[in-house]
Short mmCIF file of N, CA and C in Angstrom, two decimals:
data_model
loop_
_atom_site.label_atom_id
_atom_site.label_comp_id
_atom_site.label_asym_id
_atom_site.label_seq_id
_atom_site.Cartn_x
_atom_site.Cartn_y
_atom_site.Cartn_z
N UNK A 778 233.06 140.63 -112.72
CA UNK A 778 233.75 139.93 -113.81
C UNK A 778 234.88 139.08 -113.24
N UNK A 779 234.95 137.85 -113.68
CA UNK A 779 236.01 136.96 -113.24
C UNK A 779 236.90 136.62 -114.42
N UNK A 780 238.20 136.56 -114.16
CA UNK A 780 239.14 136.17 -115.20
C UNK A 780 239.67 134.79 -114.92
N UNK A 781 239.51 133.90 -115.88
CA UNK A 781 240.00 132.53 -115.72
C UNK A 781 241.12 132.30 -116.71
N UNK A 782 242.21 131.74 -116.23
CA UNK A 782 243.31 131.36 -117.11
C UNK A 782 243.42 129.86 -117.18
N UNK A 783 243.32 129.29 -118.37
CA UNK A 783 243.57 127.87 -118.55
C UNK A 783 244.63 127.74 -119.61
N UNK A 784 245.69 127.04 -119.30
CA UNK A 784 246.77 127.00 -120.28
C UNK A 784 247.59 125.76 -120.20
N UNK A 785 248.24 125.44 -121.33
CA UNK A 785 249.20 124.35 -121.36
C UNK A 785 250.54 124.82 -120.88
N UNK A 786 251.42 123.89 -120.56
CA UNK A 786 252.69 124.24 -119.94
C UNK A 786 253.86 123.63 -120.67
N UNK A 787 253.71 123.41 -121.97
CA UNK A 787 254.78 122.74 -122.70
C UNK A 787 256.02 123.58 -122.85
N UNK A 788 255.87 124.90 -122.89
CA UNK A 788 257.02 125.78 -123.09
C UNK A 788 256.93 126.96 -122.13
N UNK A 789 258.05 127.32 -121.54
CA UNK A 789 258.06 128.40 -120.56
C UNK A 789 257.55 129.70 -121.15
N UNK A 790 257.96 130.01 -122.37
CA UNK A 790 257.55 131.28 -122.96
C UNK A 790 256.04 131.32 -123.18
N UNK A 791 255.43 130.17 -123.46
CA UNK A 791 253.98 130.13 -123.62
C UNK A 791 253.29 130.45 -122.31
N UNK A 792 253.80 129.94 -121.20
CA UNK A 792 253.20 130.19 -119.90
C UNK A 792 253.16 131.68 -119.61
N UNK A 793 254.27 132.36 -119.84
CA UNK A 793 254.34 133.79 -119.59
C UNK A 793 253.40 134.55 -120.52
N UNK A 794 253.39 134.18 -121.80
CA UNK A 794 252.57 134.89 -122.78
C UNK A 794 251.08 134.71 -122.51
N UNK A 795 250.67 133.50 -122.11
CA UNK A 795 249.26 133.24 -121.86
C UNK A 795 248.72 134.05 -120.70
N UNK A 796 249.57 134.43 -119.77
CA UNK A 796 249.13 135.14 -118.58
C UNK A 796 249.05 136.65 -118.78
N UNK A 797 249.73 137.19 -119.78
CA UNK A 797 249.76 138.64 -119.97
C UNK A 797 248.37 139.26 -120.12
N UNK A 798 247.45 138.68 -120.92
CA UNK A 798 246.14 139.31 -121.05
C UNK A 798 245.34 139.36 -119.75
N UNK A 799 245.72 138.57 -118.76
CA UNK A 799 244.96 138.52 -117.51
C UNK A 799 245.52 139.44 -116.45
N UNK A 800 246.63 140.10 -116.72
CA UNK A 800 247.34 140.82 -115.67
C UNK A 800 246.58 142.03 -115.14
N UNK A 801 245.58 142.53 -115.86
CA UNK A 801 244.86 143.71 -115.40
C UNK A 801 243.50 143.42 -114.83
N UNK A 802 243.25 142.20 -114.40
CA UNK A 802 241.92 141.82 -113.95
C UNK A 802 241.67 142.08 -112.47
N UNK A 803 242.65 142.68 -111.79
CA UNK A 803 242.44 143.02 -110.39
C UNK A 803 242.26 141.80 -109.52
N UNK A 804 241.42 141.95 -108.47
CA UNK A 804 241.33 140.87 -107.49
C UNK A 804 240.43 139.72 -107.92
N UNK A 805 240.03 139.69 -109.18
CA UNK A 805 239.19 138.60 -109.66
C UNK A 805 239.98 137.60 -110.50
N UNK A 806 241.29 137.72 -110.51
CA UNK A 806 242.11 136.82 -111.31
C UNK A 806 242.21 135.46 -110.64
N UNK A 807 241.88 134.43 -111.39
CA UNK A 807 241.97 133.07 -110.89
C UNK A 807 242.61 132.20 -111.95
N UNK A 808 243.55 131.39 -111.53
CA UNK A 808 244.21 130.46 -112.45
C UNK A 808 243.60 129.08 -112.27
N UNK A 809 243.06 128.53 -113.33
CA UNK A 809 242.52 127.18 -113.31
C UNK A 809 243.37 126.32 -114.21
N UNK A 810 244.20 125.50 -113.64
CA UNK A 810 245.11 124.66 -114.42
C UNK A 810 244.45 123.33 -114.71
N UNK A 811 244.08 123.13 -115.96
CA UNK A 811 243.36 121.91 -116.30
C UNK A 811 244.04 121.12 -117.40
N UNK A 812 245.23 121.52 -117.79
CA UNK A 812 245.91 120.82 -118.87
C UNK A 812 246.88 119.78 -118.35
N UNK A 813 246.81 119.49 -117.06
CA UNK A 813 247.72 118.51 -116.48
C UNK A 813 247.12 117.13 -116.58
N UNK A 814 247.40 116.44 -117.64
CA UNK A 814 246.82 115.13 -117.82
C UNK A 814 247.76 114.28 -118.64
N UNK A 815 247.62 113.00 -118.49
CA UNK A 815 248.35 112.11 -119.38
C UNK A 815 247.44 110.94 -119.72
N UNK A 816 247.50 110.51 -120.95
CA UNK A 816 246.62 109.47 -121.42
C UNK A 816 246.96 108.14 -120.78
N UNK A 817 245.99 107.23 -120.80
CA UNK A 817 246.20 105.90 -120.23
C UNK A 817 247.37 105.21 -120.91
N UNK A 818 248.28 104.72 -120.12
CA UNK A 818 249.45 104.01 -120.64
C UNK A 818 249.67 102.77 -119.80
N UNK A 819 249.67 101.60 -120.44
CA UNK A 819 249.92 100.36 -119.73
C UNK A 819 251.37 100.35 -119.28
N UNK A 820 251.60 99.99 -118.02
CA UNK A 820 252.93 100.11 -117.42
C UNK A 820 253.99 99.37 -118.21
N UNK A 821 253.68 98.16 -118.66
CA UNK A 821 254.70 97.38 -119.37
C UNK A 821 255.04 97.98 -120.72
N UNK A 822 254.21 98.88 -121.22
CA UNK A 822 254.48 99.54 -122.50
C UNK A 822 255.03 100.95 -122.33
N UNK A 823 255.26 101.33 -121.09
CA UNK A 823 255.72 102.70 -120.82
C UNK A 823 257.22 102.79 -121.06
N UNK A 824 257.61 103.37 -122.19
CA UNK A 824 259.01 103.53 -122.54
C UNK A 824 259.60 104.74 -121.82
N UNK A 825 260.92 104.84 -121.78
CA UNK A 825 261.57 105.96 -121.11
C UNK A 825 261.20 107.30 -121.76
N UNK A 826 261.22 107.42 -123.11
CA UNK A 826 260.81 108.70 -123.71
C UNK A 826 259.37 109.08 -123.35
N UNK A 827 258.48 108.09 -123.36
CA UNK A 827 257.09 108.38 -123.01
C UNK A 827 256.97 108.76 -121.53
N UNK A 828 257.73 108.08 -120.69
CA UNK A 828 257.74 108.41 -119.26
C UNK A 828 258.19 109.85 -119.04
N UNK A 829 259.24 110.25 -119.76
CA UNK A 829 259.73 111.63 -119.63
C UNK A 829 258.68 112.62 -120.10
N UNK A 830 257.98 112.27 -121.18
CA UNK A 830 256.94 113.16 -121.70
C UNK A 830 255.81 113.31 -120.69
N UNK A 831 255.41 112.19 -120.08
CA UNK A 831 254.34 112.24 -119.09
C UNK A 831 254.75 113.08 -117.88
N UNK A 832 255.97 112.86 -117.41
CA UNK A 832 256.44 113.64 -116.28
C UNK A 832 256.52 115.12 -116.60
N UNK A 833 256.94 115.42 -117.83
CA UNK A 833 257.03 116.81 -118.27
C UNK A 833 255.66 117.47 -118.28
N UNK A 834 254.67 116.74 -118.79
CA UNK A 834 253.32 117.29 -118.86
C UNK A 834 252.76 117.55 -117.47
N UNK A 835 253.08 116.67 -116.54
CA UNK A 835 252.50 116.75 -115.20
C UNK A 835 253.20 117.77 -114.32
N UNK A 836 254.51 117.63 -114.18
CA UNK A 836 255.23 118.43 -113.20
C UNK A 836 255.45 119.86 -113.64
N UNK A 837 255.34 120.15 -114.92
CA UNK A 837 255.59 121.51 -115.36
C UNK A 837 254.46 122.47 -115.02
N UNK A 838 253.43 121.99 -114.32
CA UNK A 838 252.46 122.95 -113.80
C UNK A 838 253.16 123.95 -112.90
N UNK A 839 254.19 123.50 -112.19
CA UNK A 839 254.91 124.41 -111.30
C UNK A 839 255.53 125.55 -112.09
N UNK A 840 255.89 125.29 -113.34
CA UNK A 840 256.43 126.34 -114.20
C UNK A 840 255.35 127.35 -114.53
N UNK A 841 254.15 126.87 -114.85
CA UNK A 841 253.04 127.77 -115.14
C UNK A 841 252.70 128.60 -113.90
N UNK A 842 252.71 127.95 -112.74
CA UNK A 842 252.43 128.66 -111.50
C UNK A 842 253.47 129.74 -111.24
N UNK A 843 254.72 129.45 -111.59
CA UNK A 843 255.80 130.42 -111.38
C UNK A 843 255.48 131.74 -112.07
N UNK A 844 255.00 131.68 -113.32
CA UNK A 844 254.70 132.90 -114.05
C UNK A 844 253.39 133.53 -113.62
N UNK A 845 252.51 132.73 -113.04
CA UNK A 845 251.22 133.27 -112.60
C UNK A 845 251.32 133.97 -111.25
N UNK A 846 252.23 133.52 -110.41
CA UNK A 846 252.29 134.01 -109.03
C UNK A 846 252.40 135.53 -108.92
N UNK A 847 253.26 136.22 -109.68
CA UNK A 847 253.32 137.68 -109.54
C UNK A 847 251.97 138.36 -109.78
N UNK A 848 251.24 137.91 -110.79
CA UNK A 848 249.91 138.49 -111.06
C UNK A 848 248.93 138.13 -109.95
N UNK A 849 248.97 136.89 -109.51
CA UNK A 849 248.04 136.44 -108.49
C UNK A 849 248.28 137.12 -107.15
N UNK A 850 249.54 137.39 -106.81
CA UNK A 850 249.83 138.08 -105.55
C UNK A 850 249.21 139.47 -105.54
N UNK A 851 249.35 140.18 -106.65
CA UNK A 851 248.78 141.53 -106.74
C UNK A 851 247.27 141.49 -106.65
N UNK A 852 246.68 140.43 -107.19
CA UNK A 852 245.23 140.34 -107.28
C UNK A 852 244.60 139.61 -106.11
N UNK A 853 245.42 139.03 -105.22
CA UNK A 853 244.90 138.14 -104.19
C UNK A 853 244.00 137.09 -104.83
N UNK A 854 244.54 136.47 -105.86
CA UNK A 854 243.78 135.52 -106.65
C UNK A 854 243.84 134.10 -106.10
N UNK A 855 243.37 133.19 -106.91
CA UNK A 855 243.28 131.78 -106.53
C UNK A 855 243.87 130.90 -107.62
N UNK A 856 244.36 129.75 -107.21
CA UNK A 856 244.72 128.69 -108.15
C UNK A 856 243.79 127.52 -107.87
N UNK A 857 243.07 127.09 -108.90
CA UNK A 857 242.20 125.93 -108.79
C UNK A 857 242.73 124.85 -109.73
N UNK A 858 243.24 123.78 -109.18
CA UNK A 858 243.73 122.66 -109.98
C UNK A 858 242.61 121.66 -110.21
N UNK A 859 242.59 121.07 -111.39
CA UNK A 859 241.62 120.03 -111.70
C UNK A 859 242.36 118.71 -111.80
N UNK A 860 242.13 117.84 -110.83
CA UNK A 860 242.78 116.53 -110.82
C UNK A 860 241.76 115.48 -111.26
N UNK A 861 241.58 114.43 -110.49
CA UNK A 861 240.65 113.36 -110.84
C UNK A 861 240.51 112.44 -109.64
N UNK A 862 239.40 111.71 -109.57
CA UNK A 862 239.26 110.70 -108.53
C UNK A 862 240.25 109.57 -108.73
N UNK A 863 240.93 109.52 -109.85
CA UNK A 863 241.98 108.52 -110.07
C UNK A 863 243.19 108.78 -109.16
N UNK A 864 243.21 109.92 -108.51
CA UNK A 864 244.24 110.16 -107.49
C UNK A 864 243.96 109.34 -106.23
N UNK A 865 242.70 108.86 -106.10
CA UNK A 865 242.27 108.18 -104.90
C UNK A 865 241.93 106.71 -105.12
N UNK A 866 241.62 106.33 -106.34
CA UNK A 866 241.28 104.95 -106.67
C UNK A 866 241.70 104.69 -108.11
N UNK A 867 241.84 103.43 -108.47
CA UNK A 867 242.41 103.12 -109.78
C UNK A 867 241.67 102.01 -110.50
N UNK A 868 241.80 102.04 -111.82
CA UNK A 868 241.47 100.92 -112.69
C UNK A 868 242.80 100.32 -113.15
N UNK A 869 242.73 99.12 -113.68
CA UNK A 869 243.95 98.48 -114.18
C UNK A 869 244.56 99.29 -115.32
N UNK A 870 245.88 99.33 -115.36
CA UNK A 870 246.65 99.95 -116.44
C UNK A 870 246.45 101.46 -116.51
N UNK A 871 246.26 102.10 -115.38
CA UNK A 871 246.16 103.57 -115.34
C UNK A 871 247.24 104.16 -114.45
N UNK A 872 248.39 103.50 -114.39
CA UNK A 872 249.44 103.92 -113.46
C UNK A 872 249.90 105.36 -113.70
N UNK A 873 250.19 105.68 -114.95
CA UNK A 873 250.70 107.02 -115.27
C UNK A 873 249.67 108.09 -114.96
N UNK A 874 248.43 107.82 -115.36
CA UNK A 874 247.35 108.79 -115.13
C UNK A 874 247.11 108.99 -113.64
N UNK A 875 247.01 107.88 -112.89
CA UNK A 875 246.75 107.98 -111.46
C UNK A 875 247.88 108.70 -110.74
N UNK A 876 249.12 108.39 -111.12
CA UNK A 876 250.27 109.04 -110.48
C UNK A 876 250.28 110.53 -110.76
N UNK A 877 249.93 110.91 -111.98
CA UNK A 877 249.94 112.34 -112.33
C UNK A 877 248.90 113.10 -111.53
N UNK A 878 247.72 112.51 -111.35
CA UNK A 878 246.66 113.19 -110.59
C UNK A 878 246.99 113.23 -109.10
N UNK A 879 247.58 112.15 -108.59
CA UNK A 879 248.01 112.17 -107.20
C UNK A 879 249.06 113.23 -106.95
N UNK A 880 249.97 113.39 -107.92
CA UNK A 880 250.99 114.43 -107.81
C UNK A 880 250.40 115.82 -107.80
N UNK A 881 249.34 116.02 -108.58
CA UNK A 881 248.71 117.33 -108.64
C UNK A 881 248.00 117.66 -107.32
N UNK A 882 247.39 116.66 -106.70
CA UNK A 882 246.77 116.87 -105.39
C UNK A 882 247.82 117.26 -104.36
N UNK A 883 248.97 116.57 -104.37
CA UNK A 883 250.04 116.89 -103.43
C UNK A 883 250.63 118.27 -103.70
N UNK A 884 250.78 118.60 -104.98
CA UNK A 884 251.31 119.91 -105.34
C UNK A 884 250.38 121.01 -104.86
N UNK A 885 249.09 120.74 -104.85
CA UNK A 885 248.11 121.72 -104.40
C UNK A 885 248.36 122.16 -102.96
N UNK A 886 248.51 121.18 -102.05
CA UNK A 886 248.70 121.61 -100.65
C UNK A 886 250.09 122.18 -100.42
N UNK A 887 251.08 121.74 -101.22
CA UNK A 887 252.42 122.33 -101.09
C UNK A 887 252.41 123.80 -101.51
N UNK A 888 251.75 124.09 -102.62
CA UNK A 888 251.66 125.48 -103.09
C UNK A 888 250.84 126.33 -102.13
N UNK A 889 249.79 125.75 -101.56
CA UNK A 889 248.96 126.52 -100.62
C UNK A 889 249.79 127.01 -99.44
N UNK A 890 250.68 126.16 -98.94
CA UNK A 890 251.53 126.54 -97.81
C UNK A 890 252.56 127.57 -98.24
N UNK A 891 253.11 127.41 -99.44
CA UNK A 891 254.16 128.31 -99.91
C UNK A 891 253.64 129.68 -100.32
N UNK A 892 252.44 129.73 -100.89
CA UNK A 892 251.93 130.96 -101.48
C UNK A 892 250.96 131.73 -100.59
N UNK A 893 250.49 131.12 -99.52
CA UNK A 893 249.56 131.82 -98.64
C UNK A 893 250.27 132.90 -97.83
N UNK A 894 249.54 133.88 -97.31
CA UNK A 894 248.08 134.01 -97.41
C UNK A 894 247.60 134.78 -98.63
N UNK A 895 248.52 135.31 -99.43
CA UNK A 895 248.09 136.15 -100.55
C UNK A 895 247.33 135.36 -101.60
N UNK A 896 247.71 134.10 -101.79
CA UNK A 896 247.10 133.27 -102.83
C UNK A 896 246.56 132.00 -102.19
N UNK A 897 245.31 131.70 -102.47
CA UNK A 897 244.74 130.43 -102.01
C UNK A 897 244.83 129.40 -103.15
N UNK A 898 245.15 128.16 -102.79
CA UNK A 898 245.31 127.09 -103.79
C UNK A 898 244.46 125.90 -103.36
N UNK A 899 243.56 125.49 -104.23
CA UNK A 899 242.72 124.33 -103.96
C UNK A 899 242.65 123.44 -105.19
N UNK A 900 242.09 122.27 -105.00
CA UNK A 900 242.03 121.28 -106.08
C UNK A 900 240.62 120.68 -106.13
N UNK A 901 240.18 120.35 -107.32
CA UNK A 901 238.91 119.64 -107.52
C UNK A 901 239.22 118.32 -108.22
N UNK A 902 238.70 117.23 -107.67
CA UNK A 902 238.87 115.92 -108.29
C UNK A 902 237.51 115.41 -108.76
N UNK A 903 237.21 115.58 -110.04
CA UNK A 903 235.92 115.11 -110.56
C UNK A 903 235.91 113.59 -110.73
N UNK A 904 234.72 113.03 -110.61
CA UNK A 904 234.49 111.64 -110.97
C UNK A 904 233.99 111.57 -112.39
N UNK A 905 232.91 110.83 -112.60
CA UNK A 905 232.34 110.66 -113.95
C UNK A 905 231.55 111.92 -114.29
N UNK A 906 232.08 112.69 -115.20
CA UNK A 906 231.42 113.91 -115.66
C UNK A 906 231.13 113.76 -117.15
N UNK A 907 229.86 113.80 -117.51
CA UNK A 907 229.47 113.65 -118.91
C UNK A 907 229.65 114.98 -119.63
N UNK A 908 230.54 115.02 -120.61
CA UNK A 908 230.86 116.27 -121.30
C UNK A 908 230.51 116.23 -122.78
N UNK A 909 229.84 115.16 -123.23
CA UNK A 909 229.58 115.00 -124.66
C UNK A 909 228.96 116.22 -125.32
N UNK A 910 227.89 116.75 -124.75
CA UNK A 910 227.21 117.87 -125.38
C UNK A 910 227.91 119.20 -125.14
N UNK A 911 229.00 119.18 -124.36
CA UNK A 911 229.76 120.39 -124.10
C UNK A 911 230.98 120.51 -125.00
N UNK A 912 231.22 119.51 -125.82
CA UNK A 912 232.39 119.56 -126.69
C UNK A 912 232.18 120.56 -127.82
N UNK A 913 233.26 120.85 -128.56
CA UNK A 913 233.13 121.69 -129.73
C UNK A 913 232.23 121.00 -130.75
N UNK A 914 231.60 121.78 -131.62
CA UNK A 914 230.59 121.25 -132.53
C UNK A 914 231.03 119.99 -133.27
N UNK A 915 232.28 119.97 -133.72
CA UNK A 915 232.75 118.86 -134.55
C UNK A 915 232.74 117.53 -133.81
N UNK A 916 233.01 117.55 -132.52
CA UNK A 916 233.10 116.31 -131.75
C UNK A 916 231.96 116.16 -130.73
N UNK A 917 230.95 117.02 -130.84
CA UNK A 917 229.84 116.96 -129.88
C UNK A 917 228.95 115.76 -130.16
N UNK A 918 228.47 115.12 -129.11
CA UNK A 918 227.57 113.99 -129.27
C UNK A 918 226.65 113.94 -128.06
N UNK A 919 225.41 113.44 -128.25
CA UNK A 919 224.50 113.33 -127.12
C UNK A 919 224.97 112.25 -126.15
N UNK A 920 224.79 112.44 -124.86
CA UNK A 920 225.23 111.43 -123.90
C UNK A 920 224.47 110.12 -124.09
N UNK A 921 225.19 109.01 -124.10
CA UNK A 921 224.58 107.69 -124.21
C UNK A 921 224.72 106.99 -122.86
N UNK A 922 223.92 107.42 -121.90
CA UNK A 922 224.03 106.91 -120.54
C UNK A 922 222.84 106.01 -120.22
N UNK A 923 223.12 104.90 -119.56
CA UNK A 923 222.06 103.97 -119.18
C UNK A 923 221.53 104.33 -117.79
N UNK A 924 220.40 103.74 -117.44
CA UNK A 924 219.84 103.95 -116.11
C UNK A 924 220.82 103.47 -115.04
N UNK A 925 221.53 102.38 -115.33
CA UNK A 925 222.50 101.85 -114.38
C UNK A 925 223.67 102.81 -114.16
N UNK A 926 224.08 103.49 -115.25
CA UNK A 926 225.15 104.48 -115.13
C UNK A 926 224.81 105.51 -114.05
N UNK A 927 223.57 105.96 -114.08
CA UNK A 927 223.13 106.95 -113.09
C UNK A 927 222.93 106.33 -111.71
N UNK A 928 222.24 105.19 -111.68
CA UNK A 928 221.82 104.60 -110.41
C UNK A 928 222.97 104.11 -109.56
N UNK A 929 224.11 103.77 -110.19
CA UNK A 929 225.24 103.29 -109.38
C UNK A 929 225.85 104.39 -108.52
N UNK A 930 225.56 105.64 -108.86
CA UNK A 930 226.06 106.76 -108.06
C UNK A 930 225.14 106.98 -106.85
N UNK A 931 225.69 107.10 -105.65
CA UNK A 931 224.84 107.41 -104.49
C UNK A 931 224.01 108.67 -104.68
N UNK A 932 224.51 109.61 -105.48
CA UNK A 932 223.74 110.83 -105.75
C UNK A 932 222.65 110.61 -106.77
N UNK A 933 222.64 109.44 -107.43
CA UNK A 933 221.56 109.11 -108.34
C UNK A 933 221.76 109.52 -109.78
N UNK A 934 222.91 110.08 -110.11
CA UNK A 934 223.13 110.51 -111.49
C UNK A 934 224.61 110.68 -111.76
N UNK A 935 224.94 110.72 -113.06
CA UNK A 935 226.29 111.06 -113.52
C UNK A 935 226.45 112.58 -113.42
N UNK A 936 227.66 113.04 -113.22
CA UNK A 936 227.91 114.46 -113.05
C UNK A 936 227.87 115.24 -114.35
N UNK A 937 227.78 116.56 -114.23
CA UNK A 937 227.80 117.47 -115.38
C UNK A 937 228.85 118.55 -115.15
N UNK A 938 229.27 119.24 -116.21
CA UNK A 938 230.21 120.36 -116.03
C UNK A 938 229.71 121.42 -115.04
N UNK A 939 228.38 121.58 -114.95
CA UNK A 939 227.83 122.55 -114.00
C UNK A 939 228.24 122.22 -112.56
N UNK A 940 228.33 120.93 -112.26
CA UNK A 940 228.71 120.53 -110.90
C UNK A 940 230.11 121.00 -110.55
N UNK A 941 231.01 120.92 -111.53
CA UNK A 941 232.39 121.37 -111.30
C UNK A 941 232.45 122.89 -111.27
N UNK A 942 231.75 123.53 -112.20
CA UNK A 942 231.75 124.99 -112.26
C UNK A 942 231.23 125.61 -110.97
N UNK A 943 230.22 124.99 -110.36
CA UNK A 943 229.66 125.52 -109.12
C UNK A 943 230.69 125.50 -108.00
N UNK A 944 231.50 124.45 -107.94
CA UNK A 944 232.55 124.39 -106.92
C UNK A 944 233.64 125.42 -107.18
N UNK A 945 234.01 125.59 -108.45
CA UNK A 945 235.00 126.61 -108.79
C UNK A 945 234.50 127.98 -108.35
N UNK A 946 233.23 128.28 -108.67
CA UNK A 946 232.66 129.58 -108.31
C UNK A 946 232.69 129.79 -106.80
N UNK A 947 232.40 128.74 -106.05
CA UNK A 947 232.44 128.86 -104.59
C UNK A 947 233.86 129.09 -104.09
N UNK A 948 234.81 128.32 -104.61
CA UNK A 948 236.18 128.39 -104.10
C UNK A 948 236.85 129.73 -104.36
N UNK A 949 236.46 130.42 -105.42
CA UNK A 949 237.06 131.72 -105.70
C UNK A 949 236.30 132.87 -105.04
N UNK A 950 235.21 132.55 -104.37
CA UNK A 950 234.40 133.59 -103.74
C UNK A 950 234.92 133.92 -102.35
N UNK A 951 234.44 135.03 -101.81
CA UNK A 951 234.79 135.41 -100.46
C UNK A 951 234.29 134.43 -99.42
N UNK A 952 233.25 133.68 -99.75
CA UNK A 952 232.71 132.68 -98.83
C UNK A 952 233.73 131.60 -98.49
N UNK A 953 234.71 131.40 -99.39
CA UNK A 953 235.71 130.34 -99.21
C UNK A 953 237.05 130.91 -98.76
N UNK A 954 237.04 132.09 -98.17
CA UNK A 954 238.29 132.76 -97.82
C UNK A 954 239.16 132.04 -96.81
N UNK A 955 238.61 131.08 -96.07
CA UNK A 955 239.37 130.34 -95.07
C UNK A 955 239.70 128.92 -95.56
N UNK A 956 239.53 128.69 -96.85
CA UNK A 956 239.76 127.36 -97.42
C UNK A 956 240.95 127.40 -98.36
N UNK A 957 241.97 126.64 -98.07
CA UNK A 957 243.12 126.53 -98.97
C UNK A 957 243.83 125.20 -98.73
N UNK A 958 244.48 124.70 -99.76
CA UNK A 958 245.23 123.45 -99.66
C UNK A 958 244.38 122.20 -99.69
N UNK A 959 243.12 122.32 -100.09
CA UNK A 959 242.19 121.20 -100.01
C UNK A 959 241.91 120.57 -101.38
N UNK A 960 241.54 119.30 -101.34
CA UNK A 960 241.11 118.58 -102.53
C UNK A 960 239.63 118.23 -102.37
N UNK A 961 238.81 118.74 -103.27
CA UNK A 961 237.37 118.52 -103.19
C UNK A 961 236.96 117.47 -104.23
N UNK A 962 236.42 116.36 -103.74
CA UNK A 962 236.00 115.26 -104.61
C UNK A 962 234.54 115.47 -105.00
N UNK A 963 234.30 115.57 -106.30
CA UNK A 963 232.94 115.74 -106.81
C UNK A 963 232.65 114.56 -107.72
N UNK A 964 232.06 113.54 -107.14
CA UNK A 964 231.88 112.29 -107.88
C UNK A 964 230.57 111.58 -107.58
N UNK A 965 229.62 112.30 -107.01
CA UNK A 965 228.33 111.68 -106.70
C UNK A 965 228.43 110.60 -105.64
N UNK A 966 229.52 110.59 -104.89
CA UNK A 966 229.68 109.64 -103.80
C UNK A 966 230.37 108.34 -104.16
N UNK A 967 230.85 108.21 -105.40
CA UNK A 967 231.37 106.92 -105.86
C UNK A 967 232.63 106.46 -105.13
N UNK A 968 233.51 107.37 -104.75
CA UNK A 968 234.73 106.93 -104.07
C UNK A 968 234.45 106.48 -102.63
N UNK A 969 233.26 106.74 -102.13
CA UNK A 969 232.88 106.29 -100.79
C UNK A 969 232.04 105.02 -100.83
N UNK A 970 231.80 104.50 -102.00
CA UNK A 970 230.93 103.33 -102.14
C UNK A 970 231.76 102.06 -102.29
N UNK A 971 231.55 101.08 -101.40
CA UNK A 971 232.23 99.80 -101.53
C UNK A 971 231.59 99.01 -102.68
N UNK A 972 232.42 98.49 -103.56
CA UNK A 972 231.91 97.72 -104.69
C UNK A 972 232.66 96.39 -104.73
N UNK A 973 231.96 95.31 -104.50
CA UNK A 973 232.53 93.96 -104.59
C UNK A 973 231.71 93.14 -105.58
N UNK A 974 232.38 92.30 -106.34
CA UNK A 974 231.67 91.41 -107.25
C UNK A 974 230.84 90.41 -106.45
N UNK A 975 229.61 90.20 -106.87
CA UNK A 975 228.73 89.27 -106.14
C UNK A 975 228.97 87.83 -106.61
#
């Protein structure tokens, strides 16, 4: 049995409370922080209050980690951060989003050095992952993907949640016991593909 914790970090008391049900899971406790995101914001429209909100959403993962660390030390658990390939490449007007994901990748290796060897910390940066049919019933929709959507990926297809879950399962296993502080890009090869307009 594996215990996964996914939680938001808006309030310190929430971080502590969300972790309590997981405290008895023994050495299978793993923290997967996936709430670190900020919506696309055009730089010229980024106001100071919105900037503060974005920074709060991103950097307060360290607060969530603070409350998780005592449980994870006892369990020899793992922290798996979910970032994005936007930490490595960008589209126009994604400054806030790209910066937040780059910060999460950097935080991953910093935490790995600080928390090891009792706790391993790694990061996954997904590319295009189709999640339409995985949403809650109210917002679920069938994927509307074209042949070109798939073919542009060197792997020949768009990613699925299974692709990410498989990496998480590997990283928390004993097989990955010598891996920490790393960022794993799961994007079907897209960040390695040169794309120039013809």
